[in-house]
Amino acid sequence: WYHKVEQEIRLHWKTAQEINNKGFEIHRSRDASTWETLSFVEGKGTTNILQTYSYEDQNPINGKSYYRLKQVDFDGAFEYSQILEVSMYGTNAPSPKVSIYPNPAADFININGFENANTVEVSIYSQTGQLVQKETLEKESRLSIQSLENGLYIVKITSENRSYTSKVKKF
């Protein structure tokens, strides 16, 4: 089982009996088919005593993700746990490491933090909330703002699994 604590996912599991248990690999995935190993938690070898384990993912995926355990024996044999689906959205999700620069800007802005997205939609609004520019970027991080008048704008960036909003000054 798991629970969310601020910007972390805490995984918890128990074993009633362990035989030849070297430990547990903690795996995470965005799609439940391609897995990355986050960590390894040592097992207790051989025991008949109830054991409790936990792991904290301090940098969870914003949006839907999947976790599983790979229990590994000392002889190399292994077994996978059931897959656990977890969702982190909104205020419970980690703050995105996104930056828009330069700010203030004259002719263009660069957008960092969406490198893993296939496409990014950038919407620019006036201070009164009117949409003044909308672009879809594919693997690009530079956007021309030459056509905008000088002033303060709200820039909203959206990808498949996250969004970010910031103010940008055009001069």
Short mmCIF file of C-alpha atoms in Angstrom, two decimals:
data_model
loop_
_atom_site.label_atom_id
_atom_site.label_comp_id
_atom_site.label_asym_id
_atom_site.label_seq_id
_atom_site.Cartn_x
_atom_site.Cartn_y
_atom_site.Cartn_z
CA TRP A 1 0.00 0.00 0.00
CA TYR A 2 1.04 3.62 -0.30
CA HIS A 3 0.21 7.12 0.88
CA LYS A 4 1.06 10.63 -0.26
CA VAL A 5 2.94 12.90 2.13
CA GLU A 6 3.41 16.43 0.83
CA GLN A 7 5.53 15.84 -2.29
CA GLU A 8 6.42 12.17 -1.67
CA ILE A 9 4.95 8.75 -2.32
CA ARG A 10 5.60 6.35 0.56
CA LEU A 11 5.36 2.67 -0.28
CA HIS A 12 4.79 0.15 2.53
CA TRP A 13 4.77 -3.64 2.43
CA LYS A 14 4.97 -6.58 4.84
CA THR A 15 6.18 -10.16 4.69
CA ALA A 16 4.88 -12.91 6.96
CA GLN A 17 7.75 -15.26 6.11
CA GLU A 18 10.99 -14.90 4.17
CA ILE A 19 13.19 -17.65 2.77
CA ASN A 20 16.54 -16.74 1.22
CA ASN A 21 15.34 -13.12 0.71
CA LYS A 22 18.15 -10.83 -0.45
CA GLY A 23 15.76 -7.87 -0.78
CA PHE A 24 13.46 -5.78 -2.93
CA GLU A 25 14.08 -3.64 -6.00
CA ILE A 26 11.61 -0.76 -6.18
CA HIS A 27 10.48 -0.14 -9.77
CA ARG A 28 8.55 2.81 -11.20
CA SER A 29 6.96 3.36 -14.61
CA ARG A 30 4.95 5.99 -16.51
CA ASP A 31 3.13 3.37 -18.61
CA ALA A 32 3.26 0.08 -16.62
CA SER A 33 5.50 -1.50 -19.27
CA THR A 34 8.86 0.34 -19.24
CA TRP A 35 10.33 0.24 -15.72
CA GLU A 36 13.15 2.07 -13.96
CA THR A 37 14.77 0.84 -10.75
CA LEU A 38 14.60 3.51 -8.04
CA SER A 39 16.28 1.73 -5.15
CA PHE A 40 17.02 -1.54 -3.36
CA VAL A 41 15.79 -2.40 0.14
CA GLU A 42 17.66 -5.18 1.98
CA GLY A 43 15.63 -8.23 2.98
CA LYS A 44 15.93 -10.23 6.21
CA GLY A 45 17.24 -13.46 4.67
CA THR A 46 15.23 -16.27 6.25
CA THR A 47 12.71 -15.47 8.97
CA ASN A 48 9.23 -16.44 10.20
CA ILE A 49 8.73 -13.11 11.97
CA LEU A 50 6.46 -10.45 10.41
CA GLN A 51 8.65 -7.85 8.69
CA THR A 52 7.61 -4.33 7.68
CA TYR A 53 9.33 -2.38 4.90
CA SER A 54 8.95 1.05 3.37
CA TYR A 55 10.41 3.27 0.66
CA GLU A 56 9.92 7.00 -0.01
CA ASP A 57 9.90 8.26 -3.59
CA GLN A 58 10.92 11.87 -2.99
CA ASN A 59 10.63 12.83 -6.64
CA PRO A 60 7.39 11.22 -7.87
CA ILE A 61 6.04 11.62 -11.36
CA ASN A 62 3.44 14.37 -11.76
CA GLY A 63 0.38 12.59 -13.08
CA LYS A 64 -0.21 8.84 -13.24
CA SER A 65 2.61 6.42 -12.44
CA TYR A 66 3.03 2.78 -11.50
CA TYR A 67 5.11 0.99 -8.87
CA ARG A 68 6.07 -2.64 -8.32
CA LEU A 69 8.51 -4.62 -6.21
CA LYS A 70 10.94 -7.19 -7.51
CA GLN A 71 11.70 -9.54 -4.62
CA VAL A 72 15.17 -11.09 -5.21
CA ASP A 73 16.58 -14.19 -3.51
CA PHE A 74 20.29 -14.75 -2.75
CA ASP A 75 20.38 -17.40 -5.50
CA GLY A 76 19.11 -14.94 -8.13
CA ALA A 77 15.51 -16.16 -8.28
CA PHE A 78 12.98 -13.33 -8.25
CA GLU A 79 9.28 -12.56 -8.16
CA TYR A 80 7.30 -9.41 -9.01
CA SER A 81 4.58 -7.91 -6.83
CA GLN A 82 1.28 -6.68 -8.13
CA ILE A 83 1.45 -3.31 -9.91
CA LEU A 84 0.27 -0.31 -7.93
CA GLU A 85 -1.18 2.72 -9.76
CA VAL A 86 -0.59 6.13 -8.15
CA SER A 87 -1.69 9.61 -9.24
CA MET A 88 -0.13 12.89 -8.14
CA TYR A 89 -1.89 16.00 -9.42
CA GLY A 90 -2.26 19.64 -8.47
CA THR A 91 -1.06 20.82 -5.09
CA ASN A 92 0.05 17.32 -4.03
CA ALA A 93 2.39 17.06 -6.98
CA PRO A 94 5.98 18.19 -6.79
CA SER A 95 6.64 21.70 -8.00
CA PRO A 96 7.74 21.54 -11.62
CA LYS A 97 11.28 22.70 -12.29
CA VAL A 98 10.22 24.98 -15.11
CA SER A 99 11.80 28.24 -16.15
CA ILE A 100 10.94 30.87 -18.73
CA TYR A 101 13.78 33.18 -19.68
CA PRO A 102 14.83 35.86 -20.36
CA ASN A 103 12.27 37.73 -18.30
CA PRO A 104 11.77 40.53 -19.19
CA ALA A 105 12.14 39.59 -22.86
CA ALA A 106 12.24 41.49 -26.14
CA ASP A 107 11.94 39.08 -29.08
CA PHE A 108 11.70 35.52 -27.76
CA ILE A 109 11.38 33.39 -24.62
CA ASN A 110 13.02 30.07 -23.83
CA ILE A 111 11.08 27.39 -21.96
CA ASN A 112 12.89 24.80 -19.85
CA GLY A 113 11.41 21.89 -17.91
CA PHE A 114 9.28 20.18 -20.54
CA GLU A 115 12.07 18.27 -22.31
CA ASN A 116 10.33 14.89 -21.83
CA ALA A 117 7.09 16.06 -23.46
CA ASN A 118 6.34 15.24 -27.10
CA THR A 119 4.41 18.45 -27.61
CA VAL A 120 3.94 21.56 -25.49
CA GLU A 121 1.09 24.02 -25.92
CA VAL A 122 1.94 27.63 -25.02
CA SER A 123 -0.90 30.11 -24.51
CA ILE A 124 -0.15 33.78 -23.85
CA TYR A 125 -2.82 35.97 -22.28
CA SER A 126 -3.05 39.72 -21.77
CA GLN A 127 -3.55 41.05 -18.24
CA THR A 128 -7.28 41.21 -18.96
CA GLY A 129 -7.33 37.46 -19.76
CA GLN A 130 -7.57 37.76 -23.54
CA LEU A 131 -5.71 35.06 -25.50
CA VAL A 132 -3.17 36.93 -27.66
CA GLN A 133 -0.92 34.10 -28.89
CA LYS A 134 -1.13 30.30 -28.97
CA GLU A 135 1.55 27.93 -30.26
CA THR A 136 2.25 24.21 -30.17
CA LEU A 137 5.93 23.40 -29.80
CA GLU A 138 7.40 20.01 -30.67
CA LYS A 139 10.72 19.37 -28.91
CA GLU A 140 11.48 23.09 -29.19
CA SER A 141 12.00 25.42 -26.30
CA ARG A 142 12.14 28.83 -28.02
CA LEU A 143 9.08 30.93 -28.79
CA SER A 144 8.96 34.23 -30.68
CA ILE A 145 7.02 37.04 -28.96
CA GLN A 146 8.00 39.76 -31.47
CA SER A 147 4.38 40.33 -32.48
CA LEU A 148 3.29 41.22 -28.93
CA GLU A 149 3.10 44.78 -27.72
CA ASN A 150 5.22 45.81 -24.73
CA GLY A 151 3.59 44.90 -21.44
CA LEU A 152 2.94 42.15 -18.90
CA TYR A 153 1.56 38.78 -20.05
CA ILE A 154 0.49 35.50 -18.49
CA VAL A 155 2.12 32.48 -20.12
CA LYS A 156 0.49 29.06 -19.65
CA ILE A 157 2.44 25.99 -20.76
CA THR A 158 0.69 22.61 -20.98
CA SER A 159 2.00 19.16 -21.90
CA GLU A 160 0.55 15.64 -21.66
CA ASN A 161 1.10 15.39 -17.92
CA ARG A 162 1.76 18.83 -16.45
CA SER A 163 1.12 22.53 -16.75
CA TYR A 164 2.85 25.69 -15.62
CA THR A 165 1.79 29.33 -15.50
CA SER A 166 4.02 32.40 -15.12
CA LYS A 167 4.07 36.12 -15.82
CA VAL A 168 6.42 37.45 -18.50
CA LYS A 169 7.22 41.08 -19.26
CA LYS A 170 7.75 42.07 -22.92
CA PHE A 171 9.77 45.23 -23.58
#
